[in-house]
CSV table of C-alpha atoms in Angstrom, one decimal:
chain,number,residue,atom,x,y,z
A,1,UNK,CA,14.3,11.8,21.0
A,2,UNK,CA,14.8,10.6,17.5
A,3,UNK,CA,12.7,10.5,14.2
A,4,UNK,CA,9.7,9.2,16.1
A,5,UNK,CA,8.2,11.5,18.8
A,6,UNK,CA,8.5,9.0,21.5
A,7,UNK,CA,11.6,8.4,23.9
A,8,UNK,CA,13.7,5.2,23.4
A,9,UNK,CA,12.6,4.0,26.9
A,10,UNK,CA,8.9,3.7,25.7
A,11,UNK,CA,8.1,0.0,25.7
A,12,UNK,CA,6.8,0.2,22.2
A,13,UNK,CA,9.7,2.4,20.9
A,14,UNK,CA,11.2,-0.4,18.5
A,15,UNK,CA,7.8,-1.3,17.1
A,16,UNK,CA,6.7,2.5,16.6
A,17,UNK,CA,10.1,3.4,15.0
A,18,UNK,CA,9.8,0.3,12.6
A,19,UNK,CA,6.1,1.3,11.5
A,20,UNK,CA,7.5,5.0,11.1
A,21,UNK,CA,10.3,3.7,8.9
A,22,UNK,CA,8.3,1.5,6.8
A,23,UNK,CA,5.5,3.9,6.2
A,24,UNK,CA,8.3,6.5,5.3
A,25,UNK,CA,9.7,4.0,2.8
A,26,UNK,CA,6.3,3.8,0.9
A,27,UNK,CA,6.2,7.5,0.8
A,28,UNK,CA,9.6,7.5,-0.9
A,29,UNK,CA,8.6,5.0,-3.3
A,30,UNK,CA,11.2,2.3,-1.8
A,31,UNK,CA,8.9,-0.2,-0.1
A,32,UNK,CA,6.1,-1.8,-2.2
A,33,UNK,CA,2.7,-2.8,-1.2
A,34,UNK,CA,3.7,-6.3,-1.1
A,35,UNK,CA,6.5,-5.2,1.2
A,36,UNK,CA,3.9,-3.8,3.8
A,37,UNK,CA,2.1,-7.1,4.0
A,38,UNK,CA,5.4,-8.9,4.3
A,39,UNK,CA,6.1,-6.4,7.1
A,40,UNK,CA,2.9,-7.3,8.9
A,41,UNK,CA,3.7,-11.1,8.8
A,42,UNK,CA,7.0,-10.4,10.1
A,43,UNK,CA,5.4,-8.5,13.1
A,44,UNK,CA,3.2,-11.2,13.9
A,45,UNK,CA,6.1,-13.7,14.1
A,46,UNK,CA,7.9,-11.2,16.1
A,47,UNK,CA,5.3,-10.8,18.5
A,48,UNK,CA,5.3,-14.7,19.0
A,49,UNK,CA,9.0,-14.5,19.6
A,50,UNK,CA,8.4,-11.9,22.1
A,51,UNK,CA,10.1,-9.1,20.2
A,52,UNK,CA,13.5,-10.2,21.5
A,53,UNK,CA,16.9,-11.7,20.1
A,54,UNK,CA,16.6,-15.4,21.4
A,55,UNK,CA,19.9,-16.8,22.3
A,56,UNK,CA,20.3,-19.1,19.3
A,57,UNK,CA,19.7,-15.9,17.1
A,58,UNK,CA,22.5,-14.3,18.7
A,59,UNK,CA,24.7,-17.2,18.3
A,60,UNK,CA,23.7,-17.3,14.6
A,61,UNK,CA,24.4,-13.6,14.3
A,62,UNK,CA,28.0,-14.3,15.6
A,63,UNK,CA,28.5,-17.1,13.2
A,64,UNK,CA,27.5,-14.8,10.4
A,65,UNK,CA,29.9,-12.2,11.5
A,66,UNK,CA,32.6,-14.9,11.5
A,67,UNK,CA,31.6,-15.6,7.9
A,68,UNK,CA,32.1,-12.0,6.9
A,69,UNK,CA,35.5,-12.0,8.5
A,70,UNK,CA,36.6,-15.2,6.6
A,71,UNK,CA,34.9,-14.1,3.3
A,72,UNK,CA,36.9,-13.3,0.1
A,73,UNK,CA,34.1,-11.3,-1.1
A,74,UNK,CA,31.0,-10.6,0.8
A,75,UNK,CA,27.9,-8.9,-0.3
A,76,UNK,CA,25.0,-7.6,2.0
A,77,UNK,CA,21.8,-7.7,-0.4
A,78,UNK,CA,19.3,-5.1,0.3
A,79,UNK,CA,15.5,-4.8,-0.9
A,80,UNK,CA,12.8,-2.3,-0.2
A,81,UNK,CA,12.2,-3.2,3.2
A,82,UNK,CA,15.6,-3.7,4.4
A,83,UNK,CA,16.5,-0.2,2.7
A,84,UNK,CA,13.4,1.5,4.6
A,85,UNK,CA,13.9,-0.3,8.0
A,86,UNK,CA,17.6,0.0,8.6
A,87,UNK,CA,19.6,1.8,5.8
A,88,UNK,CA,22.0,3.3,8.6
A,89,UNK,CA,22.7,-0.1,10.0
A,90,UNK,CA,23.3,-1.8,6.6
A,91,UNK,CA,25.9,0.9,5.7
A,92,UNK,CA,27.6,0.3,9.3
A,93,UNK,CA,27.7,-3.5,8.7
A,94,UNK,CA,29.3,-3.0,5.4
A,95,UNK,CA,31.8,-0.6,6.8
A,96,UNK,CA,32.6,-3.0,9.8
A,97,UNK,CA,33.1,-6.0,7.5
A,98,UNK,CA,34.4,-4.6,4.2
A,99,UNK,CA,31.2,-6.1,2.5
A,100,UNK,CA,29.7,-4.7,-0.6
A,101,UNK,CA,25.9,-3.6,-0.6
A,102,UNK,CA,23.9,-4.8,-3.6
A,103,UNK,CA,20.1,-3.7,-4.2
A,104,UNK,CA,18.4,-6.9,-5.1
A,105,UNK,CA,14.5,-6.4,-5.6
A,106,UNK,CA,11.8,-9.2,-6.1
A,107,UNK,CA,9.7,-6.9,-7.9
A,108,UNK,CA,12.5,-4.8,-9.9
A,109,UNK,CA,11.8,-1.6,-11.5
A,110,UNK,CA,14.6,0.7,-12.5
A,111,UNK,CA,13.0,3.6,-10.6
A,112,UNK,CA,12.8,1.6,-7.3
A,113,UNK,CA,16.5,0.4,-7.8
A,114,UNK,CA,17.6,4.1,-8.2
A,115,UNK,CA,15.5,5.3,-5.1
A,116,UNK,CA,16.8,2.7,-3.0
A,117,UNK,CA,20.3,3.4,-4.1
A,118,UNK,CA,19.9,7.0,-3.5
A,119,UNK,CA,18.3,6.4,0.1
A,120,UNK,CA,21.3,4.0,0.8
A,121,UNK,CA,23.7,6.9,-0.3
A,122,UNK,CA,21.9,9.4,1.8
A,123,UNK,CA,22.6,7.0,4.7
A,124,UNK,CA,26.4,7.0,4.1
A,125,UNK,CA,26.8,4.2,1.4
A,126,UNK,CA,29.8,5.0,-0.7
A,127,UNK,CA,29.3,2.4,-3.4
A,128,UNK,CA,25.9,0.5,-4.2
A,129,UNK,CA,25.8,-2.4,-6.6
A,130,UNK,CA,22.9,-3.8,-8.4
A,131,UNK,CA,22.4,-1.5,-11.1
A,132,UNK,CA,24.7,-2.9,-13.8
A,133,UNK,CA,22.5,-6.2,-13.7
A,134,UNK,CA,24.9,-8.1,-15.8
A,135,UNK,CA,24.9,-11.5,-13.9
A,136,UNK,CA,22.4,-14.1,-13.5
A,137,UNK,CA,21.4,-16.6,-10.8
A,138,UNK,CA,20.9,-19.8,-12.5
A,139,UNK,CA,17.5,-21.6,-12.2
A,140,UNK,CA,15.3,-18.5,-12.0
A,141,UNK,CA,13.4,-16.8,-14.7
A,142,UNK,CA,15.2,-13.5,-16.2
A,143,UNK,CA,13.6,-10.8,-14.1
A,144,UNK,CA,14.1,-12.6,-10.8
A,145,UNK,CA,17.7,-13.8,-11.6
A,146,UNK,CA,19.2,-10.5,-12.1
A,147,UNK,CA,22.4,-9.5,-10.1
A,148,UNK,CA,25.6,-7.8,-10.6
A,149,UNK,CA,28.2,-10.0,-11.9
A,150,UNK,CA,31.1,-8.6,-9.7
A,151,UNK,CA,28.5,-8.3,-6.7
A,152,UNK,CA,26.2,-11.2,-5.6
A,153,UNK,CA,27.5,-12.9,-8.9
A,154,UNK,CA,30.9,-13.5,-7.7
A,155,UNK,CA,30.5,-13.3,-3.9
A,156,UNK,CA,31.3,-16.2,-1.6
A,157,UNK,CA,29.5,-14.9,1.3
A,158,UNK,CA,25.8,-13.2,0.8
A,159,UNK,CA,23.8,-11.9,3.6
A,160,UNK,CA,20.1,-12.0,2.3
A,161,UNK,CA,17.7,-10.4,5.0
A,162,UNK,CA,14.1,-10.8,4.2
A,163,UNK,CA,14.6,-12.9,1.0
A,164,UNK,CA,12.1,-14.6,-1.3
A,165,UNK,CA,12.3,-18.5,-1.1
A,166,UNK,CA,12.9,-19.1,-4.6
A,167,UNK,CA,15.8,-16.9,-4.8
A,168,UNK,CA,17.3,-17.9,-1.4
A,169,UNK,CA,17.3,-21.6,-2.7
A,170,UNK,CA,18.8,-20.7,-6.1
A,171,UNK,CA,21.8,-18.7,-4.2
A,172,UNK,CA,22.2,-21.6,-1.9
A,173,UNK,CA,22.4,-24.0,-4.9
A,174,UNK,CA,25.3,-21.8,-6.5
A,175,UNK,CA,27.2,-23.0,-3.5
A,176,UNK,CA,27.5,-19.5,-1.7
A,177,UNK,CA,27.4,-19.3,2.1
A,178,UNK,CA,24.1,-17.9,2.5
A,179,UNK,CA,23.2,-15.9,5.7
A,180,UNK,CA,19.5,-15.1,5.9
A,181,UNK,CA,17.8,-13.2,8.5
A,182,UNK,CA,13.9,-14.2,8.5
A,183,UNK,CA,11.4,-14.3,11.3
A,184,UNK,CA,9.7,-17.4,10.2
A,185,UNK,CA,12.0,-20.5,10.9
A,186,UNK,CA,10.2,-22.7,8.5
A,187,UNK,CA,10.2,-20.4,5.4
A,188,UNK,CA,12.2,-21.9,2.7
A,189,UNK,CA,14.5,-18.9,2.9
A,190,UNK,CA,15.5,-19.8,6.6
A,191,UNK,CA,15.6,-23.4,5.6
A,192,UNK,CA,17.8,-23.1,2.7
A,193,UNK,CA,20.2,-20.9,4.6
A,194,UNK,CA,24.0,-21.9,5.7
A,195,UNK,CA,23.3,-19.6,8.6
A,196,UNK,CA,19.7,-18.7,9.5
A,197,UNK,CA,19.2,-15.9,11.9
A,198,UNK,CA,15.6,-16.0,13.2
A,199,UNK,CA,15.2,-12.4,14.5
A,200,UNK,CA,13.8,-9.0,13.3
A,201,UNK,CA,16.3,-7.3,10.7
A,202,UNK,CA,16.2,-4.0,12.9
A,203,UNK,CA,17.9,-6.0,15.7
A,204,UNK,CA,19.8,-8.6,13.6
A,205,UNK,CA,21.9,-6.3,11.5
A,206,UNK,CA,23.3,-4.0,14.3
A,207,UNK,CA,24.0,-7.3,16.2
A,208,UNK,CA,26.1,-8.7,13.3
A,209,UNK,CA,28.0,-5.5,13.4
A,210,UNK,CA,28.7,-5.8,16.9
A,211,UNK,CA,30.0,-9.3,16.6
A,212,UNK,CA,32.1,-8.5,13.7
A,213,UNK,CA,33.7,-5.8,15.6
A,214,UNK,CA,34.3,-8.2,18.5
A,215,UNK,CA,35.8,-10.6,16.2
A,216,UNK,CA,37.9,-8.0,14.4
A,217,UNK,CA,41.2,-9.5,15.8
A,218,UNK,CA,40.2,-13.2,16.1
A,219,UNK,CA,42.6,-15.6,14.6
A,220,UNK,CA,41.3,-17.7,11.6
A,221,UNK,CA,41.2,-20.8,13.7
A,222,UNK,CA,38.9,-19.2,16.2
A,223,UNK,CA,36.6,-18.0,13.6
A,224,UNK,CA,36.5,-21.4,12.2
A,225,UNK,CA,35.7,-22.8,15.5
A,226,UNK,CA,32.7,-20.4,15.7
A,227,UNK,CA,31.4,-21.7,12.5
A,228,UNK,CA,31.9,-25.2,13.2
A,229,UNK,CA,30.0,-25.1,16.5
A,230,UNK,CA,26.9,-23.8,14.6
A,231,UNK,CA,24.2,-26.3,13.4
A,232,UNK,CA,21.6,-24.6,11.3
A,233,UNK,CA,18.9,-27.3,12.1
A,234,UNK,CA,19.4,-26.9,15.8
A,235,UNK,CA,19.0,-23.1,15.5
A,236,UNK,CA,15.9,-23.5,13.4
A,237,UNK,CA,14.4,-26.0,15.9
A,238,UNK,CA,15.0,-23.7,18.9
A,239,UNK,CA,13.5,-20.8,17.2
A,240,UNK,CA,10.5,-22.8,16.1
A,241,UNK,CA,10.1,-23.9,20.0
A,242,UNK,CA,10.4,-20.1,21.1
A,243,UNK,CA,7.8,-19.2,18.7
A,244,UNK,CA,5.2,-21.9,19.5
A,245,UNK,CA,5.8,-21.4,23.3
A,246,UNK,CA,5.7,-17.6,23.0
A,247,UNK,CA,3.3,-14.6,23.5
A,248,UNK,CA,0.9,-14.7,21.1
A,249,UNK,CA,-0.4,-11.1,21.9
B,1,UNK,CA,-12.5,-17.5,-13.9
B,2,UNK,CA,-13.0,-14.6,-11.8
B,3,UNK,CA,-11.2,-11.4,-10.9
B,4,UNK,CA,-7.9,-12.8,-10.5
B,5,UNK,CA,-6.6,-15.0,-13.4
B,6,UNK,CA,-6.4,-18.3,-11.7
B,7,UNK,CA,-8.9,-21.1,-11.2
B,8,UNK,CA,-11.0,-21.4,-7.9
B,9,UNK,CA,-9.5,-24.8,-7.8
B,10,UNK,CA,-5.9,-23.5,-7.5
B,11,UNK,CA,-4.6,-24.3,-4.1
B,12,UNK,CA,-3.6,-20.7,-3.4
B,13,UNK,CA,-6.6,-19.3,-4.9
B,14,UNK,CA,-8.2,-17.7,-1.7
B,15,UNK,CA,-4.6,-16.3,-0.8
B,16,UNK,CA,-4.2,-14.7,-4.4
B,17,UNK,CA,-7.8,-13.4,-4.4
B,18,UNK,CA,-7.1,-11.8,-1.0
B,19,UNK,CA,-3.7,-10.2,-2.1
B,20,UNK,CA,-5.6,-8.9,-5.2
B,21,UNK,CA,-8.4,-7.3,-3.3
B,22,UNK,CA,-6.2,-5.8,-0.8
B,23,UNK,CA,-4.0,-4.2,-3.2
B,24,UNK,CA,-7.0,-3.0,-5.3
B,25,UNK,CA,-8.2,-1.4,-1.9
B,26,UNK,CA,-4.9,0.5,-1.7
B,27,UNK,CA,-5.5,1.8,-5.3
B,28,UNK,CA,-8.9,2.8,-4.7
B,29,UNK,CA,-8.0,4.7,-1.5
B,30,UNK,CA,-9.9,2.5,0.8
B,31,UNK,CA,-7.3,0.6,2.4
B,32,UNK,CA,-4.6,2.3,4.5
B,33,UNK,CA,-0.8,1.6,4.8
B,34,UNK,CA,-1.5,0.2,8.3
B,35,UNK,CA,-4.2,-1.8,7.0
B,36,UNK,CA,-1.7,-3.5,4.6
B,37,UNK,CA,0.6,-4.2,7.6
B,38,UNK,CA,-2.8,-5.6,9.5
B,39,UNK,CA,-3.3,-7.8,6.6
B,40,UNK,CA,0.2,-9.2,6.8
B,41,UNK,CA,0.0,-10.1,10.5
B,42,UNK,CA,-3.5,-11.8,9.8
B,43,UNK,CA,-1.7,-13.9,7.1
B,44,UNK,CA,0.8,-15.2,9.5
B,45,UNK,CA,-1.7,-16.1,11.8
B,46,UNK,CA,-3.8,-17.8,9.2
B,47,UNK,CA,-1.0,-19.8,8.0
B,48,UNK,CA,-0.6,-21.0,11.5
B,49,UNK,CA,-4.1,-21.9,11.6
B,50,UNK,CA,-3.9,-23.9,8.4
B,51,UNK,CA,-5.9,-21.3,6.4
B,52,UNK,CA,-9.0,-23.3,7.3
B,53,UNK,CA,-12.0,-22.6,9.4
B,54,UNK,CA,-11.4,-24.7,12.5
B,55,UNK,CA,-14.6,-26.1,14.3
B,56,UNK,CA,-14.6,-23.9,17.1
B,57,UNK,CA,-14.7,-20.9,14.5
B,58,UNK,CA,-17.5,-22.4,12.7
B,59,UNK,CA,-19.5,-22.9,16.1
B,60,UNK,CA,-18.8,-19.2,16.7
B,61,UNK,CA,-20.1,-18.1,13.4
B,62,UNK,CA,-23.4,-20.1,14.1
B,63,UNK,CA,-23.7,-18.4,17.5
B,64,UNK,CA,-23.1,-15.0,15.9
B,65,UNK,CA,-25.8,-15.9,13.4
B,66,UNK,CA,-28.1,-16.8,16.2
B,67,UNK,CA,-27.4,-13.2,17.8
B,68,UNK,CA,-28.2,-11.4,14.6
B,69,UNK,CA,-31.5,-13.3,14.5
B,70,UNK,CA,-32.3,-12.1,18.1
B,71,UNK,CA,-31.1,-8.7,17.7
B,72,UNK,CA,-33.5,-5.6,18.1
B,73,UNK,CA,-31.1,-3.7,16.0
B,74,UNK,CA,-27.6,-5.2,14.5
B,75,UNK,CA,-25.0,-3.5,12.5
B,76,UNK,CA,-22.0,-4.9,10.7
B,77,UNK,CA,-19.1,-2.5,11.2
B,78,UNK,CA,-16.8,-2.0,8.0
B,79,UNK,CA,-13.3,-0.7,8.1
B,80,UNK,CA,-11.1,-0.3,5.0
B,81,UNK,CA,-9.7,-3.9,4.9
B,82,UNK,CA,-13.1,-5.4,5.4
B,83,UNK,CA,-14.4,-3.1,2.6
B,84,UNK,CA,-11.5,-4.1,0.4
B,85,UNK,CA,-11.7,-7.8,1.3
B,86,UNK,CA,-15.3,-8.8,1.2
B,87,UNK,CA,-17.7,-6.0,0.2
B,88,UNK,CA,-20.1,-8.1,-1.6
B,89,UNK,CA,-20.0,-10.7,1.4
B,90,UNK,CA,-20.8,-7.9,3.8
B,91,UNK,CA,-23.8,-6.8,1.8
B,92,UNK,CA,-24.9,-10.4,1.6
B,93,UNK,CA,-24.9,-10.8,5.3
B,94,UNK,CA,-26.7,-7.5,6.0
B,95,UNK,CA,-29.3,-8.7,3.5
B,96,UNK,CA,-29.7,-12.1,5.1
B,97,UNK,CA,-29.9,-10.7,8.7
B,98,UNK,CA,-31.6,-7.5,8.2
B,99,UNK,CA,-28.6,-5.6,9.7
B,100,UNK,CA,-27.3,-2.1,9.0
B,101,UNK,CA,-24.0,-1.4,7.5
B,102,UNK,CA,-21.8,1.2,9.3
B,103,UNK,CA,-18.3,2.6,7.8
B,104,UNK,CA,-16.0,2.8,11.0
B,105,UNK,CA,-12.6,3.8,10.6
B,106,UNK,CA,-9.8,3.9,12.9
B,107,UNK,CA,-8.0,6.6,10.8
B,108,UNK,CA,-11.1,8.4,10.0
B,109,UNK,CA,-10.9,10.9,7.0
B,110,UNK,CA,-14.0,12.2,5.2
B,111,UNK,CA,-12.5,11.0,1.9
B,112,UNK,CA,-12.0,7.6,2.9
B,113,UNK,CA,-15.2,7.3,4.5
B,114,UNK,CA,-16.9,8.3,1.4
B,115,UNK,CA,-14.7,6.1,-0.8
B,116,UNK,CA,-15.7,3.3,1.3
B,117,UNK,CA,-19.3,3.9,1.3
B,118,UNK,CA,-19.3,4.3,-2.5
B,119,UNK,CA,-17.4,0.9,-2.8
B,120,UNK,CA,-20.2,-0.7,-0.7
B,121,UNK,CA,-22.9,0.8,-2.6
B,122,UNK,CA,-21.2,-0.5,-6.0
B,123,UNK,CA,-21.4,-3.9,-4.3
B,124,UNK,CA,-25.1,-3.6,-3.7
B,125,UNK,CA,-25.4,-1.8,-0.3
B,126,UNK,CA,-28.5,0.3,-0.3
B,127,UNK,CA,-28.0,2.4,2.9
B,128,UNK,CA,-24.5,2.9,4.4
B,129,UNK,CA,-24.3,4.4,7.9
B,130,UNK,CA,-21.4,6.3,9.4
B,131,UNK,CA,-21.4,9.6,7.7
B,132,UNK,CA,-23.7,11.3,10.1
B,133,UNK,CA,-21.1,10.8,13.0
B,134,UNK,CA,-23.5,12.1,15.4
B,135,UNK,CA,-22.8,9.5,18.1
B,136,UNK,CA,-20.0,8.7,20.4
B,137,UNK,CA,-18.5,5.6,22.1
B,138,UNK,CA,-17.8,6.7,25.8
B,139,UNK,CA,-14.3,6.4,27.0
B,140,UNK,CA,-12.3,7.2,23.7
B,141,UNK,CA,-10.8,10.3,22.3
B,142,UNK,CA,-13.2,12.1,20.1
B,143,UNK,CA,-11.8,10.8,16.6
B,144,UNK,CA,-12.0,7.4,17.7
B,145,UNK,CA,-15.1,7.6,19.4
B,146,UNK,CA,-17.3,8.8,16.5
B,147,UNK,CA,-20.5,6.5,15.4
B,148,UNK,CA,-23.8,7.1,14.0
B,149,UNK,CA,-26.3,7.5,16.9
B,150,UNK,CA,-28.9,5.6,15.2
B,151,UNK,CA,-26.2,3.1,14.0
B,152,UNK,CA,-23.4,1.5,16.1
B,153,UNK,CA,-24.7,4.1,18.9
B,154,UNK,CA,-28.1,2.5,19.5
B,155,UNK,CA,-27.4,-1.1,18.1
B,156,UNK,CA,-27.6,-3.9,20.7
B,157,UNK,CA,-25.7,-6.5,18.3
B,158,UNK,CA,-22.4,-5.2,16.4
B,159,UNK,CA,-20.2,-7.2,14.3
B,160,UNK,CA,-16.9,-5.8,14.4
B,161,UNK,CA,-14.3,-7.6,11.9
B,162,UNK,CA,-10.6,-6.7,12.5
B,163,UNK,CA,-11.3,-3.9,15.1
B,164,UNK,CA,-8.8,-2.1,17.0
B,165,UNK,CA,-8.6,-3.3,20.6
B,166,UNK,CA,-9.3,0.0,22.3
B,167,UNK,CA,-12.4,0.5,20.5
B,168,UNK,CA,-13.5,-3.2,20.7
B,169,UNK,CA,-13.1,-2.8,24.7
B,170,UNK,CA,-15.1,0.4,24.7
B,171,UNK,CA,-17.8,-1.0,22.7
B,172,UNK,CA,-18.0,-4.1,25.0
B,173,UNK,CA,-17.9,-1.8,28.0
B,174,UNK,CA,-21.2,-0.2,26.4
B,175,UNK,CA,-23.0,-3.6,27.3
B,176,UNK,CA,-23.4,-4.4,23.4
B,177,UNK,CA,-23.3,-7.9,22.2
B,178,UNK,CA,-20.0,-7.8,20.4
B,179,UNK,CA,-19.2,-10.2,17.7
B,180,UNK,CA,-15.4,-10.0,16.5
B,181,UNK,CA,-13.6,-11.5,13.8
B,182,UNK,CA,-9.9,-11.8,14.5
B,183,UNK,CA,-7.3,-14.1,13.6
B,184,UNK,CA,-5.4,-13.5,16.8
B,185,UNK,CA,-7.1,-15.2,19.8
B,186,UNK,CA,-5.1,-13.2,22.3
B,187,UNK,CA,-5.7,-9.8,20.8
B,188,UNK,CA,-7.7,-7.4,23.0
B,189,UNK,CA,-10.6,-7.3,20.4
B,190,UNK,CA,-10.9,-11.2,20.5
B,191,UNK,CA,-10.6,-11.0,24.4
B,192,UNK,CA,-13.4,-8.5,24.9
B,193,UNK,CA,-15.8,-10.2,22.5
B,194,UNK,CA,-19.2,-11.8,23.5
B,195,UNK,CA,-18.6,-14.0,20.5
B,196,UNK,CA,-15.1,-14.2,18.9
B,197,UNK,CA,-14.7,-15.7,15.7
B,198,UNK,CA,-11.0,-16.6,15.3
B,199,UNK,CA,-11.0,-17.0,11.3
B,200,UNK,CA,-10.2,-15.2,8.2
B,201,UNK,CA,-12.9,-12.5,7.4
B,202,UNK,CA,-13.0,-13.7,3.9
B,203,UNK,CA,-14.2,-17.1,5.2
B,204,UNK,CA,-16.0,-16.1,8.3
B,205,UNK,CA,-18.5,-13.5,7.0
B,206,UNK,CA,-20.0,-15.9,4.3
B,207,UNK,CA,-20.1,-18.6,6.9
B,208,UNK,CA,-22.2,-16.4,9.3
B,209,UNK,CA,-24.4,-15.6,6.2
B,210,UNK,CA,-24.9,-19.3,5.8
B,211,UNK,CA,-25.7,-20.0,9.4
B,212,UNK,CA,-28.4,-17.2,9.5
B,213,UNK,CA,-29.9,-18.6,6.5
B,214,UNK,CA,-30.1,-22.1,8.1
B,215,UNK,CA,-31.6,-20.6,11.3
B,216,UNK,CA,-34.1,-18.4,9.3
B,217,UNK,CA,-36.9,-20.6,10.7
B,218,UNK,CA,-35.5,-21.6,14.2
B,219,UNK,CA,-37.6,-20.7,17.0
B,220,UNK,CA,-36.5,-18.4,19.8
B,221,UNK,CA,-35.7,-21.1,22.2
B,222,UNK,CA,-33.4,-22.9,19.8
B,223,UNK,CA,-31.5,-19.7,19.0
B,224,UNK,CA,-31.1,-19.3,22.8
B,225,UNK,CA,-29.8,-22.8,23.1
B,226,UNK,CA,-27.3,-22.2,20.3
B,227,UNK,CA,-26.1,-19.1,22.2
B,228,UNK,CA,-26.1,-20.7,25.7
B,229,UNK,CA,-23.9,-23.6,24.7
B,230,UNK,CA,-21.1,-21.2,23.6
B,231,UNK,CA,-18.3,-20.3,25.9
B,232,UNK,CA,-15.9,-17.6,24.5
B,233,UNK,CA,-13.0,-18.6,26.6
B,234,UNK,CA,-13.1,-22.3,25.4
B,235,UNK,CA,-13.3,-21.1,21.8
B,236,UNK,CA,-10.2,-18.7,22.3
B,237,UNK,CA,-8.5,-21.6,24.1
B,238,UNK,CA,-9.1,-24.1,21.2
B,239,UNK,CA,-7.9,-21.6,18.6
B,240,UNK,CA,-4.8,-20.8,20.4
B,241,UNK,CA,-4.1,-24.4,20.6
B,242,UNK,CA,-4.7,-24.9,16.9
B,243,UNK,CA,-2.3,-21.9,16.3
B,244,UNK,CA,0.5,-23.3,18.4
B,245,UNK,CA,0.3,-26.7,16.9
B,246,UNK,CA,-0.3,-25.6,13.3
B,247,UNK,CA,1.9,-25.2,10.2
B,248,UNK,CA,4.3,-22.5,10.7
B,249,UNK,CA,5.2,-22.4,6.9
């Protein structure tokens, strides 16, 4: 038994755990009202996908892991929903890959930034970026553009789970290798990604970690092969097909 | 200009108005956290539908209006999301059809019941049922089963927009003519309905009102023809097709 009072074997365990975590995130001042609505949109797409990691999403997670391995500087961007849903999983990914963690909010307030940073530290994060706010993403208005200069600002690989479309496009336009987790394959975030992972963040992040561990001793040529064999358009098309033919209930 | 600061001609007007109302509902203590997540699921299905009233949903709304016209006693059931999204539209429907309004919450607390009743009265409702709580829907545990004996308890026609699946099934099992508004055609609520209306509640309720006005002087035989020409399975199938072939973005 864990933080929700149902056994892990319960068929709705993952869904109940997700609900519990996102509601707790609201209580803690981490998740916004807009974040709850976004969570519901994600639930609908996940139902359509059959609440499973489809093979193309698993492949994309492996490609993301290869990018983390080859990165000069990788950052995992964390917003209110990601912090609520998988704080421990984000810390584990950062530990496994040597990536930095940066808090990055669409509706940025100093209070929420601090609460999310605290929440991540409670889950084992040592350093949390995002509070310096001394860098900017070109092409966005001031509030939306703010990042840390030595975090997302200078990173060559950025994982942005559940990112807003405008910001995902602006990050891609900076030439960064952008890894996106998004359940809607036709969202602008998924479309602008170097590596779109059409999966639930609660499944995708531990899956990237697992692939990163598996690829720990892989030579650079093998990592390049993993990356070169991946086509984002094909992955998005496969995910769209899975959603359209999936279970609506 | 209205309650949101964009013109009605704005392409995202309806969506922005909806967001504004649901967030205001949270501020007022009307809409729950679960309600916000449910709103997000609805948004995703509505995107897939193309955010429009498809012809089969318009036909279903007309059939619902015919049922209101022929009812001995009709009740419009209102939960936290319906109250936040379309309180004035619910009052107008009740006025146009002679139906009663009953507050009916999945997570029932005396405080939310009162707040929703007050909110409906602010939007012109004269009588609001649901507070007596002296009736029960058979087959549900106590908290979920509570209704007013002289409201949903005795009604022959009940409109339940955005209803929980268990309760929708239990109401249908009571032999009531159940009119359901739900954007997911494969939800148990939609599946158990006499008349499933696969549409956004913010469009569907005014549409039922319009049809009820149009059918005001229709003879009983004409109303029966409208009802007899409707097949819920066909309507659900058409809606599912529209969602699967619709615009994922």
